[in-house]
Short mmCIF file of C-alpha atoms in Angstrom, two decimals:
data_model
loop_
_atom_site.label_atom_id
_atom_site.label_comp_id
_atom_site.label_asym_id
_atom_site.label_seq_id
_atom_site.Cartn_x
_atom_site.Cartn_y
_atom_site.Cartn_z
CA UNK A 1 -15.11 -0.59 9.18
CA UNK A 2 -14.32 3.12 10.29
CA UNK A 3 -12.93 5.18 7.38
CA UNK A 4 -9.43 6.34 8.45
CA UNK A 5 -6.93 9.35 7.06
CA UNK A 6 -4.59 7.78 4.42
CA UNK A 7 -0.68 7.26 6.17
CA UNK A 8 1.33 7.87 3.01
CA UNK A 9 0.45 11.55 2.33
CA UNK A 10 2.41 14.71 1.63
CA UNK A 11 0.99 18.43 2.34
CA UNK A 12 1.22 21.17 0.27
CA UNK A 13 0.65 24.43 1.66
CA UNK A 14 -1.83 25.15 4.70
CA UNK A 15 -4.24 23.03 5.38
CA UNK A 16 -6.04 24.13 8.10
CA UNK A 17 -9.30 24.88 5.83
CA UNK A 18 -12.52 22.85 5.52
CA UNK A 19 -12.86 20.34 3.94
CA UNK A 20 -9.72 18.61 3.72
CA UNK A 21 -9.28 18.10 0.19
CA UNK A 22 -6.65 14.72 -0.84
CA UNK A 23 -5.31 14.37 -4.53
CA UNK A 24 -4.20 10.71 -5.62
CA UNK A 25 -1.25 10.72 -7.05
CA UNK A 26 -2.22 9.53 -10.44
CA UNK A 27 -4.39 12.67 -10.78
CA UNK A 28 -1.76 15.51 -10.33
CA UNK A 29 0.61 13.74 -12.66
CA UNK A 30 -1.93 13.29 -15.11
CA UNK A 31 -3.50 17.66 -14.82
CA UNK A 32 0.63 18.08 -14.71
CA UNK A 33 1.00 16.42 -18.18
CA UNK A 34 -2.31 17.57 -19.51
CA UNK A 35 -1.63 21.22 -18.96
CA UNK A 36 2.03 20.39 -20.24
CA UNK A 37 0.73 18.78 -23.37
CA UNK A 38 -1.84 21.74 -24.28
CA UNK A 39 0.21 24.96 -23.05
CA UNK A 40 -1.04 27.02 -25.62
CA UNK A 41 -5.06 25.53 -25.37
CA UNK A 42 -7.73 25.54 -22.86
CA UNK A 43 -7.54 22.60 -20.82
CA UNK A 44 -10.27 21.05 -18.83
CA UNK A 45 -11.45 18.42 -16.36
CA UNK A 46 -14.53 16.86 -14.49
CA UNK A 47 -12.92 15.46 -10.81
CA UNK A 48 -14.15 12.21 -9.76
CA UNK A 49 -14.28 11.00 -6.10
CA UNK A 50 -16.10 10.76 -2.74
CA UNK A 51 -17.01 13.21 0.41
CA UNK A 52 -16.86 11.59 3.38
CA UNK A 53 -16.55 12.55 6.74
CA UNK A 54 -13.63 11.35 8.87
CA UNK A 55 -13.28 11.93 12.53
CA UNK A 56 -15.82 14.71 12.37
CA UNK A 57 -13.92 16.26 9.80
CA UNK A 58 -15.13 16.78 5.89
CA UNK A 59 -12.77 15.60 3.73
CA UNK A 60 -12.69 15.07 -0.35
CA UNK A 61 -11.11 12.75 -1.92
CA UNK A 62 -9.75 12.82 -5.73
CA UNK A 63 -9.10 9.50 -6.96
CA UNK A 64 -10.04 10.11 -10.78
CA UNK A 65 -10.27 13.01 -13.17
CA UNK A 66 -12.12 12.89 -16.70
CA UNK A 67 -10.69 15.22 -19.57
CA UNK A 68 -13.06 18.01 -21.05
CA UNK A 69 -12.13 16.91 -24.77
CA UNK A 70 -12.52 20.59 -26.96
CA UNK A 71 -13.89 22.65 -24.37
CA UNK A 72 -16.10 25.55 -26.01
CA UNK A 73 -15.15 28.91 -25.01
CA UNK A 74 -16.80 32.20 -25.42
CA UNK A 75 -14.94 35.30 -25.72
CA UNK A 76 -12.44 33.75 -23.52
CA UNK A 77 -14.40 32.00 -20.98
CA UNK A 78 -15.96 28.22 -21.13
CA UNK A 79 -19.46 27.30 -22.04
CA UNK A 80 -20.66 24.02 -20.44
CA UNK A 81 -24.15 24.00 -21.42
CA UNK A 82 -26.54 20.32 -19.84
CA UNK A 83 -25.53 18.21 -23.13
CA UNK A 84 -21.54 18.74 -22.36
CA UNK A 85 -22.47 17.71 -18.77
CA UNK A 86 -24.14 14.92 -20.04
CA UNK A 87 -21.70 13.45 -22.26
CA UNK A 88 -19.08 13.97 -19.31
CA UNK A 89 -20.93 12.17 -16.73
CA UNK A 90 -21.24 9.06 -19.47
CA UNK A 91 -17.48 8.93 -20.23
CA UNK A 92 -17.28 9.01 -16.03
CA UNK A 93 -18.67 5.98 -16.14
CA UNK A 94 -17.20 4.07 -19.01
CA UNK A 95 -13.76 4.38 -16.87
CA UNK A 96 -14.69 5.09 -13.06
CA UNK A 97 -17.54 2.77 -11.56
CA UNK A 98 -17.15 3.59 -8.16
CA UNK A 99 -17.28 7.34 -6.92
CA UNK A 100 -19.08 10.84 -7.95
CA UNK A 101 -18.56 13.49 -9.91
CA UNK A 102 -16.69 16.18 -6.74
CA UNK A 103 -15.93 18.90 -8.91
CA UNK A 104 -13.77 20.42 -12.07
CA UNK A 105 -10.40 21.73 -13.36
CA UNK A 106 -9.46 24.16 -15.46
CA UNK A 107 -6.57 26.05 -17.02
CA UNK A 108 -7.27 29.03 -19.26
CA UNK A 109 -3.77 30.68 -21.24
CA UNK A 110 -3.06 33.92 -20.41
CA UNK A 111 -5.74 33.73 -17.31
CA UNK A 112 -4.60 34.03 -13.35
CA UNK A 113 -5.74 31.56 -10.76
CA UNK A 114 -9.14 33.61 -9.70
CA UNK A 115 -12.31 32.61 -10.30
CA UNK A 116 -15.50 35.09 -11.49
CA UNK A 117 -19.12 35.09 -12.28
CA UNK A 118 -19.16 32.67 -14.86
CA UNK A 119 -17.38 30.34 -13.49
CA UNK A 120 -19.27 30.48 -10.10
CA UNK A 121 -22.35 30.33 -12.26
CA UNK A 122 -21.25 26.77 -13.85
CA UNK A 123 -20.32 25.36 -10.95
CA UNK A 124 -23.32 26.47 -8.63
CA UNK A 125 -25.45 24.49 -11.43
CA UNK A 126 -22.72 21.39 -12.61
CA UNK A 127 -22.13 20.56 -8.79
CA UNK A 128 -24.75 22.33 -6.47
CA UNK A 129 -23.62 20.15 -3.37
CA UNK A 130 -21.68 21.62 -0.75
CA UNK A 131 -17.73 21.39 -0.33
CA UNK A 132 -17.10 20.65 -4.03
CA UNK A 133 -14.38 21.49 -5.46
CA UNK A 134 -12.91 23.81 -8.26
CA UNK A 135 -8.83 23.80 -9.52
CA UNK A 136 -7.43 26.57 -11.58
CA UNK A 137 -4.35 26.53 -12.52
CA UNK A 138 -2.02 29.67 -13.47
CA UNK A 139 -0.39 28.63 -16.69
CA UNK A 140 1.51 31.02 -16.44
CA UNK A 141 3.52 30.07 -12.87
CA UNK A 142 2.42 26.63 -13.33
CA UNK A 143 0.32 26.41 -9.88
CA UNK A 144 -3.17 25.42 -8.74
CA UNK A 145 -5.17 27.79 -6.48
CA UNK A 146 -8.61 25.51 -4.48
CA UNK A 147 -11.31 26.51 -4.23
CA UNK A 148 -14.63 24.86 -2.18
CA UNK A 149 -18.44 25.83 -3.24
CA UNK A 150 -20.25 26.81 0.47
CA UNK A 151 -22.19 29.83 0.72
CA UNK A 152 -23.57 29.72 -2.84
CA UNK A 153 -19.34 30.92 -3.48
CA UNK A 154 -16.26 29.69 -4.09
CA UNK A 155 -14.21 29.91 -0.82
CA UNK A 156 -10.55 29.85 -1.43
CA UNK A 157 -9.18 26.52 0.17
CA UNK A 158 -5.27 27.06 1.49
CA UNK A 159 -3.67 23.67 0.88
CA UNK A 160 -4.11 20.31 0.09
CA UNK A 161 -2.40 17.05 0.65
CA UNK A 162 -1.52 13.93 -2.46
CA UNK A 163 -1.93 10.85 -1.23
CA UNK A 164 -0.60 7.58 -2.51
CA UNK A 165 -2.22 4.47 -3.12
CA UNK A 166 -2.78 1.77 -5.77
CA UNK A 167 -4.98 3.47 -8.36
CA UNK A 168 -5.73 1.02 -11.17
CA UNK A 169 -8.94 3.47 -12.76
CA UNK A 170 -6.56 5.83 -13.01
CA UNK A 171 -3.61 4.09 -14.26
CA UNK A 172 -5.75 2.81 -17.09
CA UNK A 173 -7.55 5.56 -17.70
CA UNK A 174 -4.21 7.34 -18.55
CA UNK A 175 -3.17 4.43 -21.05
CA UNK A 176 -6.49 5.24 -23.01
CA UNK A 177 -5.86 8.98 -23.09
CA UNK A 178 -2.28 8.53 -24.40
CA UNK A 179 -3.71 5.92 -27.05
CA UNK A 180 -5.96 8.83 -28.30
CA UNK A 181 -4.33 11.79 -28.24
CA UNK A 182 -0.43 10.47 -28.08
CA UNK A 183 0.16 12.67 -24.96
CA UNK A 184 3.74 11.81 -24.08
CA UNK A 185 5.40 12.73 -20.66
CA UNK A 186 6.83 16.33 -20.07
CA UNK A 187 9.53 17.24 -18.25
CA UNK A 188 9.52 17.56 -14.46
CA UNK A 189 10.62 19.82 -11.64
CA UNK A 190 13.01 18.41 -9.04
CA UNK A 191 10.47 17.99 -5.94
CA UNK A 192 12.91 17.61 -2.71
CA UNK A 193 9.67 17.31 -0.87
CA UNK A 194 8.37 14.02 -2.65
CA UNK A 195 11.95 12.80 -3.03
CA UNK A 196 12.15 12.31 0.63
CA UNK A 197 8.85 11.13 1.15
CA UNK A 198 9.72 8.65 -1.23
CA UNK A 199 12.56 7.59 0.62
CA UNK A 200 11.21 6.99 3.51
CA UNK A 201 8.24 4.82 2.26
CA UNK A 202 11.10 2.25 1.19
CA UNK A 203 12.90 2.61 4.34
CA UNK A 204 9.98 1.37 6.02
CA UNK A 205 9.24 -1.34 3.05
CA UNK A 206 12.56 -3.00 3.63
CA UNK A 207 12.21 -2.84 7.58
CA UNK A 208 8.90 -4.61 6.70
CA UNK A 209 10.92 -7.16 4.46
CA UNK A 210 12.82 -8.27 7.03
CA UNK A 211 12.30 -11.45 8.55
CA UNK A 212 11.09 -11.46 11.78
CA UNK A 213 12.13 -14.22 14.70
CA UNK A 214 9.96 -16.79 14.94
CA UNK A 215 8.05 -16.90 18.51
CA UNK A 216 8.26 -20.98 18.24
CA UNK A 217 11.95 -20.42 18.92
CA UNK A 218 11.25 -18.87 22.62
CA UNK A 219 9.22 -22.20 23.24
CA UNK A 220 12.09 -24.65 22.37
CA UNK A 221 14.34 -22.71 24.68
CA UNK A 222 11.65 -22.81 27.66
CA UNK A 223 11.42 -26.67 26.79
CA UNK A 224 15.22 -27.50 26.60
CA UNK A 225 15.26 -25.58 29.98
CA UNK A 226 12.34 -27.71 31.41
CA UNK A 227 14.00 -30.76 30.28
CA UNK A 228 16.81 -29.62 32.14
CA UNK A 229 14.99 -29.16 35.93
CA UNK A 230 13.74 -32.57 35.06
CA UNK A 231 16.71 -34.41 34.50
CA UNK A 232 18.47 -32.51 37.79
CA UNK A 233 15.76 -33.10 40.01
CA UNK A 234 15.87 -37.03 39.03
CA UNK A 235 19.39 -37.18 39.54
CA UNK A 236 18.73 -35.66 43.32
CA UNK A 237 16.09 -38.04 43.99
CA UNK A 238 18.31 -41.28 42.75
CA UNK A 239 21.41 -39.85 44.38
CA UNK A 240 20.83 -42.67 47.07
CA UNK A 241 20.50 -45.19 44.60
CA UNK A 242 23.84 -44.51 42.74
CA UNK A 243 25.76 -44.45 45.78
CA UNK A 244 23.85 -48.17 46.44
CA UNK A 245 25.04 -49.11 42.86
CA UNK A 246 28.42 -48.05 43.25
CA UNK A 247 28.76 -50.03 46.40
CA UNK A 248 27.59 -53.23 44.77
CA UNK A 249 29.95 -52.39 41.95
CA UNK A 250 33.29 -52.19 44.23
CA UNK A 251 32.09 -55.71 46.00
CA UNK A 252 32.00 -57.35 42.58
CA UNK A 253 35.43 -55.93 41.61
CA UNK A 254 36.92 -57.50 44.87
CA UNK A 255 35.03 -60.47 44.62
CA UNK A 256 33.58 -59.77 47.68
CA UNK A 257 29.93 -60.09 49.38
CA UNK A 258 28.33 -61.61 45.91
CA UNK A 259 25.58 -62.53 47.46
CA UNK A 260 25.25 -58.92 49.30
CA UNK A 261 25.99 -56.95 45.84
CA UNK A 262 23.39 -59.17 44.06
CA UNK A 263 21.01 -58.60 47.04
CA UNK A 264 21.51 -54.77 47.00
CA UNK A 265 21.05 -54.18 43.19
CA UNK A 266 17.65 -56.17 43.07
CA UNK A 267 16.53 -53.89 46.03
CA UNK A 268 17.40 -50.92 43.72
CA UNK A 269 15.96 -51.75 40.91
CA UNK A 270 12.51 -52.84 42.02
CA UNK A 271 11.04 -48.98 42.05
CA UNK A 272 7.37 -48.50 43.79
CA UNK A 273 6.18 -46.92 40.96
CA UNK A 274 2.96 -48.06 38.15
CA UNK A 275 4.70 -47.71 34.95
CA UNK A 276 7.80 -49.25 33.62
CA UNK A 277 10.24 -47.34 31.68
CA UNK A 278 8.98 -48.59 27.95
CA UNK A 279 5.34 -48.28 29.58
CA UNK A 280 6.66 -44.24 30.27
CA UNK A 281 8.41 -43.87 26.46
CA UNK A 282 4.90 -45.00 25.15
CA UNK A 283 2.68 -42.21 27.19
CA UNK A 284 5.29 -39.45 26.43
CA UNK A 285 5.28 -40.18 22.51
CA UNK A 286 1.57 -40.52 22.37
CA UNK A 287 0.31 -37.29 24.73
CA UNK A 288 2.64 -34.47 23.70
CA UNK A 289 3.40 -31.71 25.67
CA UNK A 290 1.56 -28.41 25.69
CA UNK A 291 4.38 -26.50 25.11
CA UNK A 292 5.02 -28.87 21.68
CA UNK A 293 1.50 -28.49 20.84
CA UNK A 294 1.73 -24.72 20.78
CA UNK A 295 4.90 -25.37 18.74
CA UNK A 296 3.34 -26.43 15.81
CA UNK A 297 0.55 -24.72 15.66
CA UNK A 298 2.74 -21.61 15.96
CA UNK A 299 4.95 -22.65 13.31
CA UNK A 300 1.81 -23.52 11.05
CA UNK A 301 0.73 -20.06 11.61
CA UNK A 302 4.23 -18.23 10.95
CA UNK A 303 4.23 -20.30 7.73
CA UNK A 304 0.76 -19.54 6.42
CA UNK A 305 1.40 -15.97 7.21
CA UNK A 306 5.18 -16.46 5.00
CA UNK A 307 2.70 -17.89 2.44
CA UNK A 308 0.46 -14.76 2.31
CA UNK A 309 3.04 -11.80 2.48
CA UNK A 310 4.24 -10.61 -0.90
CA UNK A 311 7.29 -9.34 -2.23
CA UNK A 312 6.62 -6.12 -0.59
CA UNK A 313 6.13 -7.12 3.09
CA UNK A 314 2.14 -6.64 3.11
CA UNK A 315 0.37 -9.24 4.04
CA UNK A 316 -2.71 -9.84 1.44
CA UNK A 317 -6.06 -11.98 1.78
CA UNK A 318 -7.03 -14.23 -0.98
CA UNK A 319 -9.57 -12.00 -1.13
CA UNK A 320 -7.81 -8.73 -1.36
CA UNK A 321 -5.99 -10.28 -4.33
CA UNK A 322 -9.49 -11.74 -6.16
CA UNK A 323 -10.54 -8.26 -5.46
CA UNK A 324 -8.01 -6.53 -6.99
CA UNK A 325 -7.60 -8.46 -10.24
CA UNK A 326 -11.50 -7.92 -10.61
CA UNK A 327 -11.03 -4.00 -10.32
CA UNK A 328 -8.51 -4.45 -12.71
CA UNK A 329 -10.76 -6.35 -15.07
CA UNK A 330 -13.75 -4.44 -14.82
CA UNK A 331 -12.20 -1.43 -15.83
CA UNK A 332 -12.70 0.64 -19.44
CA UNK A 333 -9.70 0.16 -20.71
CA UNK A 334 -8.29 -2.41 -22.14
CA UNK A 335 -4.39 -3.29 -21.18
CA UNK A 336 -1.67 -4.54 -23.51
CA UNK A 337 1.78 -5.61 -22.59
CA UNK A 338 3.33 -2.87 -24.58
CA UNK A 339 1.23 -0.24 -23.07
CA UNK A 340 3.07 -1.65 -19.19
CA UNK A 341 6.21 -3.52 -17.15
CA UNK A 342 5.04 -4.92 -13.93
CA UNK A 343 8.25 -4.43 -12.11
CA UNK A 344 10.38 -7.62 -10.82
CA UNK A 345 12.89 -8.57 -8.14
CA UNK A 346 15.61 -6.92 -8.82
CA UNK A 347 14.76 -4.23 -11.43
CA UNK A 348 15.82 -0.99 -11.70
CA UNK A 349 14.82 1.62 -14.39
CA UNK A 350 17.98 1.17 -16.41
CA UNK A 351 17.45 -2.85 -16.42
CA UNK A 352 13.90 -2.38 -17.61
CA UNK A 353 14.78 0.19 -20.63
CA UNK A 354 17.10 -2.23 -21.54
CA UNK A 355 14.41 -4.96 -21.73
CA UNK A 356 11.76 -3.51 -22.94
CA UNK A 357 13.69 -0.96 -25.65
CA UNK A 358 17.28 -2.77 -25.85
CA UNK A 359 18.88 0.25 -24.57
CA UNK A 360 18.64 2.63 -21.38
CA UNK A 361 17.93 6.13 -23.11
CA UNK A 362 14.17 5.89 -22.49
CA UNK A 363 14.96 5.87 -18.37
CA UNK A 364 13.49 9.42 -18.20
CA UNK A 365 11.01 9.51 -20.80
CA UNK A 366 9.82 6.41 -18.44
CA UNK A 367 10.05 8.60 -15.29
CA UNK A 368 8.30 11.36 -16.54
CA UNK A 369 4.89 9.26 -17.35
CA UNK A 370 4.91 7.67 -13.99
CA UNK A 371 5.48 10.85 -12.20
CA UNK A 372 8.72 9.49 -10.33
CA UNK A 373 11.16 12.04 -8.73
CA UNK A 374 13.03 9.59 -7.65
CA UNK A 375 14.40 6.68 -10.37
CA UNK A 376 16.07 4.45 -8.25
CA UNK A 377 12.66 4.29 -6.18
CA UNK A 378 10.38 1.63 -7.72
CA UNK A 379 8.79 -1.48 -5.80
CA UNK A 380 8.42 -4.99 -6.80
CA UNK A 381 4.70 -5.68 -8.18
CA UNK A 382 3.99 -1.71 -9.16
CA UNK A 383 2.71 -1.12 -13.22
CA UNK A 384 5.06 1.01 -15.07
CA UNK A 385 3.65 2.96 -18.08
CA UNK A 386 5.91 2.73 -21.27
CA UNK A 387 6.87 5.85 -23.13
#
């Protein structure tokens, strides 16, 4: 199958560059909080991902990151030596199977968003392969400049885009980290931008909710019509026969012409046809018609598709769902109820605190771990991380 562009995405700055570089959404919440959580250290980060190239154009994707835990500096600048890269590449694979190592992050206090020498140096031997990608972020402002490695340099990259998508690695990966270090959520900026994205993705979940006609519905309408030609053209073609009856019948009621009426309704009834009319009910019931047939088998499929579409309105495979609890269970980390609320029919952030901590004061320590701008937007199925 042809890899295609994700469809829920959201730009930030231009990005006209090459290679098109897309963040999961997991990731920047998780660099946000990291950074957050160690404003006054040196905070760093291995990227973990694919290159691939879409519709001729080079694209990287971020679905994972890997902390740097006590990155060694040197008179202000970090050392990563073949052992660190080592040991980095091992915890990459304790908690992301799939995927490569794309690139790093890094945030030095006190530093602007430029790169030098050394940092060129560490990359051009950590990740050699063209269109990597380095992130530093200005502490300072609180922004990321992107950089890509072509040219033996690192070209500055003008924008990128954060994608959504369900991210299990991730999510987990982020339950283990807050285990370790007891990272808790920082507060958030107001993003307008992501707000209305946001919106719109559950304007189009609840169109997608909706229940659609059912197409058997057209057929009994084109049937009851058929039925009706049917029984009009019959009544045309034994119009000379009722008027015969009707005769006999007035003859009788005068007590007239017995003989005659008798004579006339035997006439009538004897019909030059094969089949009598219990001989007809029999054939009907046993060879249905078409238009019944593709009745129930259209209403067979409309119900196995009901059967298959989740709470969400997207239709899943067996298979996609065998496939996703196995991602889920092959993963690093292991997950406790505490450490998540899969979110129900009906929830809403306030209901859940409740639950979960018998009050609704932890509704934004909740929204600031999951990264959500908007509270009210949360959809049946999707993990919440506890506070």
């Amino acid at each position: 199958m042809e890899q295609q562009f994700p469809k829920n995405v959201r730009q930030i700055g231009n990005v006209s560059d090459s290679p098109k570089i897309y963040v999961e959404d997991y990731v920047d919440t998780f660099l946000n909080q990291l950074c957050d959580y160690n404003e006054e250290n040196a905070v760093g980060a291995f990227l973990v991902g694919t290159q691939i190239m879409i519709e001729d154009q080079q694209c990287v994707y971020i679905s994972g990151v890997v902390q740097m835990d006590e990155l060694p500096l040197k008179d202000g600048e970090p050392l990563v030596d073949d052992t660190y890269v080592k040991k980095m590449r091992e915890e990459k694979e304790k908690y992301f199977h799939d995927g490569e190592l794309v690139g790093w992050f890094l945030a030095l206090p006190g530093r602007k968003a430029e790169t030098n020498e050394n940092i060129i140096k560490i990359h051009e031997k950590t990740f050699p392969k063209t269109n990597t990608v380095f992130i530093i972020r200005d502490t300072a402002a609180k922004e990321e400049m992107f950089f890509a490695y072509k040219y033996h340099d690192l070209l500055e990259i003008g924008g990128h885009y954060i994608y959504y998508e369900k991210n299990p690695d991730m999510q987990n990966y982020m339950i283990t980290k807050r285990r370790q270090t007891g990272m808790t959520p920082s507060e958030t900026v107001e993003d307008q931008a992501a707000k209305n994205f946001r919106s719109i993705v559950r304007e189009k979940m609840e169109q997608n909710t909706r229940t659609k006609p059912r197409r058997w519905t057209t057929a009994v309408t084109t049937l009851i019509i058929v039925v009706a030609l049917v029984v009009g053209v019959t009544l045309l073609n034994n119009y000379d026969r009722m008027k015969t009856a009707q005769k006999s019948l007035e003859l009788l009621a005068k007590g007239e012409g017995k003989e005659e009426a008798i004579q006339m309704v035997s006439e009538d009834v004897i019909e030059k046809t094969d089949l009598s009319e219990e001989d007809a009910v029999d054939v009907a019931a046993e060879n249905p018609s078409e238009i019944e047939q593709e009745d129930v088998a259209e209403a067979g499929r409309d119900d196995a598709e009901q059967n298959n579409t989740n709470d969400t309105g997207q239709t899943e495979t067996a298979g996609s769902i065998l496939e996703e609890e196995a991602v889920e269970a092959s993963s690093g980390a292991v997950l406790c109820e505490d450490d998540f609320y899969v979110v129900q029919k009906g929830d809403t952030l306030d209901s859940i605190s409740k639950k979960v901590y018998g009050d609704i004061s932890h509704v934004d320590a909740i929204c600031r771990m999951n990264g959500l701008q908007d509270g009210n937007l949360i959809f049946i199925g999707q993990k919440i991380l506890l506070p």
